[in-house]
Short mmCIF file of C-alpha atoms and ligand atoms in Angstrom, two decimals:
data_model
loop_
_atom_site.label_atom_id
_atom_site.label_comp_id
_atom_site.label_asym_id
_atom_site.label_seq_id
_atom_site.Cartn_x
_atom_site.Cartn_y
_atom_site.Cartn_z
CA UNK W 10 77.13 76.91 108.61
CA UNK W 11 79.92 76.18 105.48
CA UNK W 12 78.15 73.25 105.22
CA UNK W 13 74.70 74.41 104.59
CA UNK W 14 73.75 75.77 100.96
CA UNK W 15 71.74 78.44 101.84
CA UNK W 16 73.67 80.04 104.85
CA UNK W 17 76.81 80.12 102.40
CA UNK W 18 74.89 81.87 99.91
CA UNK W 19 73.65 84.42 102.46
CA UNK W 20 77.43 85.12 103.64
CA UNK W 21 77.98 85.67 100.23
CA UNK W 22 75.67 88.14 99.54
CA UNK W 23 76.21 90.27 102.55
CA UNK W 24 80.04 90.28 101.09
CA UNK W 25 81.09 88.14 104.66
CA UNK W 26 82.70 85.91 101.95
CA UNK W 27 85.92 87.57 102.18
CA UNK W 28 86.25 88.71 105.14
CA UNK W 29 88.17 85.84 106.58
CA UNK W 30 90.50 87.97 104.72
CA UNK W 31 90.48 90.64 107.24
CA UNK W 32 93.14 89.83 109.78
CA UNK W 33 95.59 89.73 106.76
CA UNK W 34 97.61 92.98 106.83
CA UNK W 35 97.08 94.98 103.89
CA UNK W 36 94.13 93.36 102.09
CA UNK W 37 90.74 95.51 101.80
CA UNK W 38 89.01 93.74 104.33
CA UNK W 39 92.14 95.00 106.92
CA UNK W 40 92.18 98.30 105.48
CA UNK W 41 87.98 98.59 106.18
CA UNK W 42 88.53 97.61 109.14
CA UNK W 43 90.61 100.21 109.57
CA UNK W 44 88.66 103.06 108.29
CA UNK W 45 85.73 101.91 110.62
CA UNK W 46 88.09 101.97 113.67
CA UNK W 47 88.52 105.95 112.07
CA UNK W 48 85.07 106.73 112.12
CA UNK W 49 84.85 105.18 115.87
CA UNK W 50 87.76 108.09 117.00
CA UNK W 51 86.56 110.72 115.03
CA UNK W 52 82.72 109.95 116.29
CA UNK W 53 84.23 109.64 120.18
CA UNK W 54 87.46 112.31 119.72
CA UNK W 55 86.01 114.63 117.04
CA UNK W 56 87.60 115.78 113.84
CA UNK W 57 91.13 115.50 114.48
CA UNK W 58 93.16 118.57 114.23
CA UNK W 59 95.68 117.67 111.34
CA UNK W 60 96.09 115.62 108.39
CA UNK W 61 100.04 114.77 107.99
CA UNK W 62 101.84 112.80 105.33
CA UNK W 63 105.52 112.48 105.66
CA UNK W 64 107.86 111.10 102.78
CA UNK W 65 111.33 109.04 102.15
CA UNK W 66 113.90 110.57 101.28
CA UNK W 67 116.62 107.41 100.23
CA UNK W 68 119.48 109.20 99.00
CA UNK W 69 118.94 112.82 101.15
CA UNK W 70 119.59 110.51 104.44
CA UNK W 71 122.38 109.63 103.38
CA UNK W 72 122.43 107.25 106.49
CA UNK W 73 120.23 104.44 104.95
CA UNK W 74 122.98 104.27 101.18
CA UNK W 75 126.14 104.08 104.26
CA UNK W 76 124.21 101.43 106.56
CA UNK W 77 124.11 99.06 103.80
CA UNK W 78 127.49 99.99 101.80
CA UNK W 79 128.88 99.47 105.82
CA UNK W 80 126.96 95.79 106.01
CA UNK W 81 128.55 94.81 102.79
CA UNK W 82 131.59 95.67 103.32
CA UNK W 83 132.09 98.06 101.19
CA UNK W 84 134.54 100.90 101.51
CA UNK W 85 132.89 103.99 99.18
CA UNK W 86 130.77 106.62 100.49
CA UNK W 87 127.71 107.90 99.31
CA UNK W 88 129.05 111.32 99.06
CA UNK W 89 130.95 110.09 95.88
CA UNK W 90 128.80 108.02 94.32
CA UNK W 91 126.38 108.90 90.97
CA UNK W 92 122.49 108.40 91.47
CA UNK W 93 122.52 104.98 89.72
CA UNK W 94 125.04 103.26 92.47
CA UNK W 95 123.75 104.90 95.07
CA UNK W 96 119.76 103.04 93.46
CA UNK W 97 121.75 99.80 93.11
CA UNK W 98 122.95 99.77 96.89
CA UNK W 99 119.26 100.86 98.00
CA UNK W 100 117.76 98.06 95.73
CA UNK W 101 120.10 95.41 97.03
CA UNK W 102 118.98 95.60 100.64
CA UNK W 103 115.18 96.48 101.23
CA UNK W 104 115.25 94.89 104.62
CA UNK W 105 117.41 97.35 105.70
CA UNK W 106 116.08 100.61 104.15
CA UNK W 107 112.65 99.53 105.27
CA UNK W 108 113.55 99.13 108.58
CA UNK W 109 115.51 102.29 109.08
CA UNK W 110 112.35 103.93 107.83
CA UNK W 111 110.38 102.64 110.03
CA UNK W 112 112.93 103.41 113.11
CA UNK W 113 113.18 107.40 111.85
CA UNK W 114 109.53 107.54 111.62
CA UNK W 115 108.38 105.94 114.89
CA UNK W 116 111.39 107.62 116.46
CA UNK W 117 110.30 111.25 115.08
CA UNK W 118 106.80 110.39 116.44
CA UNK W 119 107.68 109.77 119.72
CA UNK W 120 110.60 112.16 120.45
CA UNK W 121 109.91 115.09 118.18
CA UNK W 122 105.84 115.25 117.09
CA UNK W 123 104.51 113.65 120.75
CA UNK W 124 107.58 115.29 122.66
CA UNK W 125 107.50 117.51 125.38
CA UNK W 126 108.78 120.40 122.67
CA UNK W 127 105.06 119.68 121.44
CA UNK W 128 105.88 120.89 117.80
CA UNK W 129 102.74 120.97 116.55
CA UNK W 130 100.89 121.55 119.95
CA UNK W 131 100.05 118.69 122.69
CA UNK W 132 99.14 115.72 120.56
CA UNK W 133 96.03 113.42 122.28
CA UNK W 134 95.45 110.82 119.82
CA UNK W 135 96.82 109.90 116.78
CA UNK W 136 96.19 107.22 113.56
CA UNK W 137 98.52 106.98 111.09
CA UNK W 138 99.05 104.37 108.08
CA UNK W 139 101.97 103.24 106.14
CA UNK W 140 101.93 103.50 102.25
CA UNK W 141 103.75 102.71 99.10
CA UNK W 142 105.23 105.02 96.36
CA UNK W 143 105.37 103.28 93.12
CA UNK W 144 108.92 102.75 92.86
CA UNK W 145 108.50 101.14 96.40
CA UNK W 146 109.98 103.83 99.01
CA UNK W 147 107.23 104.27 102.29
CA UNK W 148 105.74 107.48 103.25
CA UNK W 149 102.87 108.03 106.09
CA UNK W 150 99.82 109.36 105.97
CA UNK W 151 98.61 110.73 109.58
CA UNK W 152 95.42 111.98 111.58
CA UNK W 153 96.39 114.21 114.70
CA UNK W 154 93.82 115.59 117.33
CA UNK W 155 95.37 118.07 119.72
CA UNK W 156 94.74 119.51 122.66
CA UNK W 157 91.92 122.49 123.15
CA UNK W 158 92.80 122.96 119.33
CA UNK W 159 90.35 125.96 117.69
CA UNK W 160 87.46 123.83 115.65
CA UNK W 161 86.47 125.27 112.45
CA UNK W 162 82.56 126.19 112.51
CA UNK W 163 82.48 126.21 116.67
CA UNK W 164 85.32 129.11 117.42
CA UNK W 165 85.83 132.16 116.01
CA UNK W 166 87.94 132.29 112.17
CA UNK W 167 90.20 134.69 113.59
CA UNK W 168 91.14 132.01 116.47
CA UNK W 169 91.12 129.01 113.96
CA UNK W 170 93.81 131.30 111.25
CA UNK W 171 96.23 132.07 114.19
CA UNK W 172 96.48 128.84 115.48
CA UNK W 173 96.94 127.59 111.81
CA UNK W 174 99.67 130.24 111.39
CA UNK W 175 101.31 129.53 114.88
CA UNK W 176 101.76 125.54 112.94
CA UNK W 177 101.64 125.85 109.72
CA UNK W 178 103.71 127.89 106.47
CA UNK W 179 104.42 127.97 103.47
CA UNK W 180 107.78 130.45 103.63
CA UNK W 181 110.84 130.33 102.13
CA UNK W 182 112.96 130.98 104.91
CA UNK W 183 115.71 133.69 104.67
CA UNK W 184 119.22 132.12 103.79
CA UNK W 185 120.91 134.02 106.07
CA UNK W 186 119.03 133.83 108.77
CA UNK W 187 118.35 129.96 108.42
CA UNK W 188 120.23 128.81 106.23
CA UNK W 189 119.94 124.78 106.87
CA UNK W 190 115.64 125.36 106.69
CA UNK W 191 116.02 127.37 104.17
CA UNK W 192 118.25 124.99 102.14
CA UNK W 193 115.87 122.11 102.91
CA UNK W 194 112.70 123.93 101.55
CA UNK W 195 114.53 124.63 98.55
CA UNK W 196 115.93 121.23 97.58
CA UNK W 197 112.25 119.29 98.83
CA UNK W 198 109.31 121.96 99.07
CA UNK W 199 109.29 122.96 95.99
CA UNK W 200 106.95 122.12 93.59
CA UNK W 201 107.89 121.33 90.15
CA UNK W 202 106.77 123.98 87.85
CA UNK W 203 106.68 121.68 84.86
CA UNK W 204 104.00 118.98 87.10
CA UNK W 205 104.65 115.94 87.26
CA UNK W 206 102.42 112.87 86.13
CA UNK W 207 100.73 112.52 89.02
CA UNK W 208 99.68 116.09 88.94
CA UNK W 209 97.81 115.57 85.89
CA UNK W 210 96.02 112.35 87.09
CA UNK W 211 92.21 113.54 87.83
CA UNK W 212 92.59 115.48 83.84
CA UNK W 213 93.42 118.57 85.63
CA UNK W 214 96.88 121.06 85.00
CA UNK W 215 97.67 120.17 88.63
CA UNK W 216 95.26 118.35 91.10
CA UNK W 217 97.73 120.18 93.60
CA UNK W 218 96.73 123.07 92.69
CA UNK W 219 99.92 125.21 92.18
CA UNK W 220 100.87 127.60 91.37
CA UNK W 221 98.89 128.70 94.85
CA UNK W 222 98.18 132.23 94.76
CA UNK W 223 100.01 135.31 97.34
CA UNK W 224 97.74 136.53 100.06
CA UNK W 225 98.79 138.99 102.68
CA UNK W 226 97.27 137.10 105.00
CA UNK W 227 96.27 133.38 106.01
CA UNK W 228 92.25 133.08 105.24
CA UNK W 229 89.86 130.65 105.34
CA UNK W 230 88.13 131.10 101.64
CA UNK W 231 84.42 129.54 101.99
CA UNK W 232 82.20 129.58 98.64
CA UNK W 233 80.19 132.37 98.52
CA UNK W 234 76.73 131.86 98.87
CA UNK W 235 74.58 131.63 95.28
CA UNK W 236 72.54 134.61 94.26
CA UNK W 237 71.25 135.99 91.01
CA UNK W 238 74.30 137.61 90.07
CA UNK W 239 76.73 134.71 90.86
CA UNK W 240 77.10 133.36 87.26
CA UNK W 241 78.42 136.44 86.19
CA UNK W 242 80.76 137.55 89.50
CA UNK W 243 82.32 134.03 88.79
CA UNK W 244 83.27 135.15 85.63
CA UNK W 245 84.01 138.28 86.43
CA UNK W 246 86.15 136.89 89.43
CA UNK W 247 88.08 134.27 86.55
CA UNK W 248 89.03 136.81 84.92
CA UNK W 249 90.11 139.31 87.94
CA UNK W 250 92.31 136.47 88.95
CA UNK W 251 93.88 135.40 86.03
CA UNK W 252 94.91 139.20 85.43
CA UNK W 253 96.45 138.14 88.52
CA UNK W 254 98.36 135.42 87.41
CA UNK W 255 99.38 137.54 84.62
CA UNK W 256 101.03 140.37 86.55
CA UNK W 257 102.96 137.44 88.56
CA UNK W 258 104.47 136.19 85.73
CA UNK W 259 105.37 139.21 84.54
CA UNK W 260 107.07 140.73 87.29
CA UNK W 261 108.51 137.27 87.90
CA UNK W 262 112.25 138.26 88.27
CA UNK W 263 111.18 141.42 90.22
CA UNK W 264 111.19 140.56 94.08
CA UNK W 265 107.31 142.14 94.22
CA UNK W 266 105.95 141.82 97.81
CA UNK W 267 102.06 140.93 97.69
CA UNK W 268 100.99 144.34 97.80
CA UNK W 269 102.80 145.45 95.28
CA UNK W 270 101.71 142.72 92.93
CA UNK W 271 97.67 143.62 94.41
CA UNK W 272 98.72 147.16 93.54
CA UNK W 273 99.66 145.93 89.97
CA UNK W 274 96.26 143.54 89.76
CA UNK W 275 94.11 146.53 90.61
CA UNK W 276 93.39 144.14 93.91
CA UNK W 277 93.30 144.46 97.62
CA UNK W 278 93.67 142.00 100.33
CA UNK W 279 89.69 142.31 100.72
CA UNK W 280 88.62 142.25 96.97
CA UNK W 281 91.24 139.42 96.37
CA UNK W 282 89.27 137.29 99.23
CA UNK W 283 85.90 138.63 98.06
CA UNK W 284 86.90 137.42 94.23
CA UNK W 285 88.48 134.27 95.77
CA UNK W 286 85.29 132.89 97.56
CA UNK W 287 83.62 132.74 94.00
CA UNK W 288 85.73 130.21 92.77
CA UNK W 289 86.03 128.09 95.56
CA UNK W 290 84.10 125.10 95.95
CA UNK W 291 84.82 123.91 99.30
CA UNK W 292 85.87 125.85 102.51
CA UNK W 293 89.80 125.91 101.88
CA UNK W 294 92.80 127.49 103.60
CA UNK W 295 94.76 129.44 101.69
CA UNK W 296 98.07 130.56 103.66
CA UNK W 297 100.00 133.59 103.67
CA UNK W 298 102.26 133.55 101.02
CA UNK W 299 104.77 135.43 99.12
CA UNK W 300 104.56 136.23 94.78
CA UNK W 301 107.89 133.69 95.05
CA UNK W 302 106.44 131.15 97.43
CA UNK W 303 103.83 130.07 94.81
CA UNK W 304 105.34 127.28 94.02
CA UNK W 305 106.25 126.10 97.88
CA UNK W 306 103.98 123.15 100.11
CA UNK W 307 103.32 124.12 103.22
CA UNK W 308 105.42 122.85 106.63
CA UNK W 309 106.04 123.15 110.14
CA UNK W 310 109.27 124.45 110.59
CA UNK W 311 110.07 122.34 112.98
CA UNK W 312 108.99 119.13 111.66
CA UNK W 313 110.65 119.51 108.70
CA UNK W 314 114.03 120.35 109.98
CA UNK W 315 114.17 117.14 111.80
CA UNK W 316 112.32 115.38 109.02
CA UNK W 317 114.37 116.25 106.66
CA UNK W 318 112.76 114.95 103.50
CA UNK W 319 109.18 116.03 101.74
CA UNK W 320 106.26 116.50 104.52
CA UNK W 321 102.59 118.00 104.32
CA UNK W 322 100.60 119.44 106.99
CA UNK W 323 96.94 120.86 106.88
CA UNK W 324 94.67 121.96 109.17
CA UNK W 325 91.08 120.06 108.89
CA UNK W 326 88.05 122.15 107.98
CA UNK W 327 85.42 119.75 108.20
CA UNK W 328 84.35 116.36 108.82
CA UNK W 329 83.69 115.67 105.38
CA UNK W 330 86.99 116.69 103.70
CA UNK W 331 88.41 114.73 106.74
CA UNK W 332 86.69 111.73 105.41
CA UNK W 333 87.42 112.04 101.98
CA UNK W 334 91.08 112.59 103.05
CA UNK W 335 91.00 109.15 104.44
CA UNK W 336 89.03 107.16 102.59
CA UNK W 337 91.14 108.15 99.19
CA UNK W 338 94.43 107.88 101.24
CA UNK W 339 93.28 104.50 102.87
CA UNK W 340 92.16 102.61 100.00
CA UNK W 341 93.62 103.66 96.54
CA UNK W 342 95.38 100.74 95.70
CA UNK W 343 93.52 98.62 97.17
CA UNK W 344 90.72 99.64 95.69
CA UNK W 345 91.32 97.78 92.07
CA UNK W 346 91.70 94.54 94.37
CA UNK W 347 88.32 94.85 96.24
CA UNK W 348 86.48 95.05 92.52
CA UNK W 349 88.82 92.19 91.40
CA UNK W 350 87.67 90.25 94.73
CA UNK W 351 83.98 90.97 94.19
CA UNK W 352 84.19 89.43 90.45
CA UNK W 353 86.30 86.59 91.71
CA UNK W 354 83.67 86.01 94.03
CA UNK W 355 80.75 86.26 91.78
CA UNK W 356 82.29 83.51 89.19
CA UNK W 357 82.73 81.24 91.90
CA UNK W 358 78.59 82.08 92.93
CA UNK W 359 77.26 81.23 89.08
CA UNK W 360 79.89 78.26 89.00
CA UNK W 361 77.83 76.55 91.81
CA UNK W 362 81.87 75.66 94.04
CA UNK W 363 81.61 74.87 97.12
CA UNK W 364 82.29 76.90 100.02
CA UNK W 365 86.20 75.53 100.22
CA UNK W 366 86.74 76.65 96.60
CA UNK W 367 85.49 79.37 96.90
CA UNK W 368 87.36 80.49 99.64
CA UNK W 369 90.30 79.01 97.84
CA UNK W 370 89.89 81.32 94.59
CA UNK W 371 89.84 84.59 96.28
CA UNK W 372 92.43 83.61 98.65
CA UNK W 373 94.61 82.81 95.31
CA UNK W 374 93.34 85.92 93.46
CA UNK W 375 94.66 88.01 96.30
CA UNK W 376 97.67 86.60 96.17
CA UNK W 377 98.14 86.61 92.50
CA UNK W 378 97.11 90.64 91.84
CA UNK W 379 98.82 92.88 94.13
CA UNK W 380 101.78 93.96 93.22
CA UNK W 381 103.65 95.23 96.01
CA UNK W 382 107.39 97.15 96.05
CA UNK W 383 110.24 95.00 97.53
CA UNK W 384 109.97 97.47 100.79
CA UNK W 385 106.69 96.93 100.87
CA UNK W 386 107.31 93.11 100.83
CA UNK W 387 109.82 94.20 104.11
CA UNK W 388 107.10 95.55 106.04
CA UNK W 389 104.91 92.43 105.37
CA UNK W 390 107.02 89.62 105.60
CA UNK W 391 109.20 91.31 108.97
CA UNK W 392 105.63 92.01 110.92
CA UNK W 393 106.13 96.34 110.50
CA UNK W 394 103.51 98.39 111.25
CA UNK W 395 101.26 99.09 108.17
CA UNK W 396 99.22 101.39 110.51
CA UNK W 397 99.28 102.45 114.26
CA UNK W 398 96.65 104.37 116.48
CA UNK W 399 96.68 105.85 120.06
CA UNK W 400 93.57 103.94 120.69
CA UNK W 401 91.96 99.92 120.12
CA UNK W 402 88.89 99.61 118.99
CA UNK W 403 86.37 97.35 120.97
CA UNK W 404 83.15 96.53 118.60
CA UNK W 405 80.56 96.04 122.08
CA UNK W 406 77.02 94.60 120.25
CA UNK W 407 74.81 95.78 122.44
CA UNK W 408 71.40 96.84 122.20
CA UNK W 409 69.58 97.80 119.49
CA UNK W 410 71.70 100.32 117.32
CA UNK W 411 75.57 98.81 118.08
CA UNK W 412 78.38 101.45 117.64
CA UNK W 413 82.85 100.94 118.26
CA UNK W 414 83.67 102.72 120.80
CA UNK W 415 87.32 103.33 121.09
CA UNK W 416 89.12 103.08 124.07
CA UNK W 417 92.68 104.77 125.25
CA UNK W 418 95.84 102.17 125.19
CA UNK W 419 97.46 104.27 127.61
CA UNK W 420 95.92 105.92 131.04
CA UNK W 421 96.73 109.65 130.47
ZN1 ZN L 520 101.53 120.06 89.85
#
């Protein structure tokens, strides 16, 4: 078929030119793969119940520093040493602090998320994908579908916000009645009040969107529904809300529960929802929260206690924001090299090459334009997981409108 002229310029066109590329871990034929073995659960599973994304945390396990001081010989301790040794030790072994991510995570899958203890209720299926900070540390990004979970749109709102609330908070825990969850939400959950860069990214103050505001209760906040006078209750409800934002700051040093800072606002629970649902543009939890939680990411107790480092959990509204979730979670990075691909591959179409230079250029122009972290190099070269799924997905063409089904690796 290489060998023919016009088949080779048909592969080209329907973009099979790179897809040889596809069994390569980490290239954007793998990771479309990927997203199509996604689709395949969530069309046979459903949308799954919750989007996780747990983080490193190099220096906070202070494990990972020892290991490799221990390997090397060397006698110190991290608990003495300044930021800047402890980097140099990380940076001098990847292997090492790769793979004793890779053990914590798949370990705190198996014996704390899947476990018995069922943290986060009884998980059925699971995806999850390995990614890359810029200064090279792994987190995970992760779709969860548990058992006889509440579905958003099919059960009742009041089921849907207590089974979110029986998972999921956002509260500062009292130091002296948990004093080692407390301490941990203090020194990781907290969100910068300054941003950071990332925050900033999409030209927003914080694409984050803290400060979050209090609520008395958890609530599912869907846009209100258009009508004559909606121009002006959005501005009205701007302006209600920022009054709001005023009295927090304000009273900042105060210890104000919700209702006293409602009071302050002129607000109730009911008006504050009411106001709410005008500026929201997409159905949205927004938690239970305290005046001096607005700066604090939501957790599962639990989870986070064993985690120990950064975490996110949210409950899925919809199929679409589920989608969105993993399609700009899946592909961000790689997304540069696809376009850089597509061009490669076009030059080598108007230069007339043949089908083995071809192959050859975008082959080297992978290899030449991602730049990957020296962990991430770990995880490539040593054969880690980049992703991992409760299910394989078998592509059956039969008939005349094919679908993946996905089928169960283990026999429940
Ligand atoms: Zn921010």
């Amino acid at each position: 078929m290489l060998c023919n002229k016009e088949t080779l310029k048909e592969l080209f066109k329907k973009d099979e030119a790179i897809k040889y590329l596809k069994p390569i871990r980490g290239t954007p034929p793998y990771w479309q793969s990927s997203q199509k073995d996604i689709f395949a659960m969530i069309r046979q599973l459903g949308v799954p119940t919750f989007f996780c994304s747990f983080s490193s945390a190099d220096f906070r396990w202070s494990e990972i520093v020892n290991t490799i001081l221990k390997q090397q010989g060397d006698m110190r301790n991290t608990e003495n040493m300044t930021w800047d040794e402890k980097c140099k030790v990380l940076c001098s072994n990847p292997v090492t602090a790769a793979r004793m991510f890779n053990n914590r995570f798949n370990t705190f899958l198996k014996d704390v998320i899947m476990s018995e203890a069922e943290p986060i209720g009884k998980i059925i299926d699971y995806f999850y994908r390995v990614e890359f900070q810029q200064r090279g540390s792994p987190h995970t990004h992760c779709l969860f579908w548990v058992e006889n979970a509440p579905k958003y749109g099919e059960d009742d709102n009041e089921e849907v916000m207590s089974f979110i609330d029986k998972y999921v908070t956002c509260e500062i825990p009292d130091e002296k009645v948990d004093k080692e969850l407390h301490d941990i939400v203090m020194a990781v959950h907290q969100h910068s009040k300054n941003h950071s860069k990332t925050c900033k990214k999409k030209g927003t103050v914080c694409r984050f969107n803290f400060p979050r505001p209090p609520s008395t209760k958890t609530f599912i906040s869907e846009p209100s529904k258009p009508d004559k006078d909606t121009k002006k209750d959005e501005k009205v409800a701007k302006e209600i809300l920022s009054g709001l934002w005023k009295v927090i700051k304000e009273h900042e040093n105060e210890n104000l529960d919700v209702s006293e800072i409602f009071n302050k606002s002129g607000l109730t629970q009911e008006s504050f929802e009411k106001y709410f649902r005008f500026i929201t543009n997409r159905n949205t939890v927004v938690l239970k929260r305290e005046p001096n939680e607005i700066y604090t990411n939501q957790y599962n107790p639990h989870l986070l206690r064993a985690w120990n480092a950064n975490m996110d959990i949210q409950y899925i509204l919809d199929a679409f924001s589920c989608v969105v979730y993993i399609i700009s979670y899946i592909s961000k990075s790689e997304r540069e090299l696809g376009l850089l691909l597509q061009q490669t591959k076009n030059e080598a179409e108007e230069g007339n090459l043949n089908a083995q230079q071809t192959m050859k250029k975008i082959g080297t122009s992978y290899l030449h334009h991602r730049e990957v972290s020296a962990q991430e190099a770990v995880f490539r070269v040593t054969g880690l997981r980049l992703r991992e799924c409760s299910r394989k997905v078998e592509f059956i063409p039969v008939g005349e409108n094919p679908c993946r089904m996905s089928i169960p690796l283990k026999r429940p």
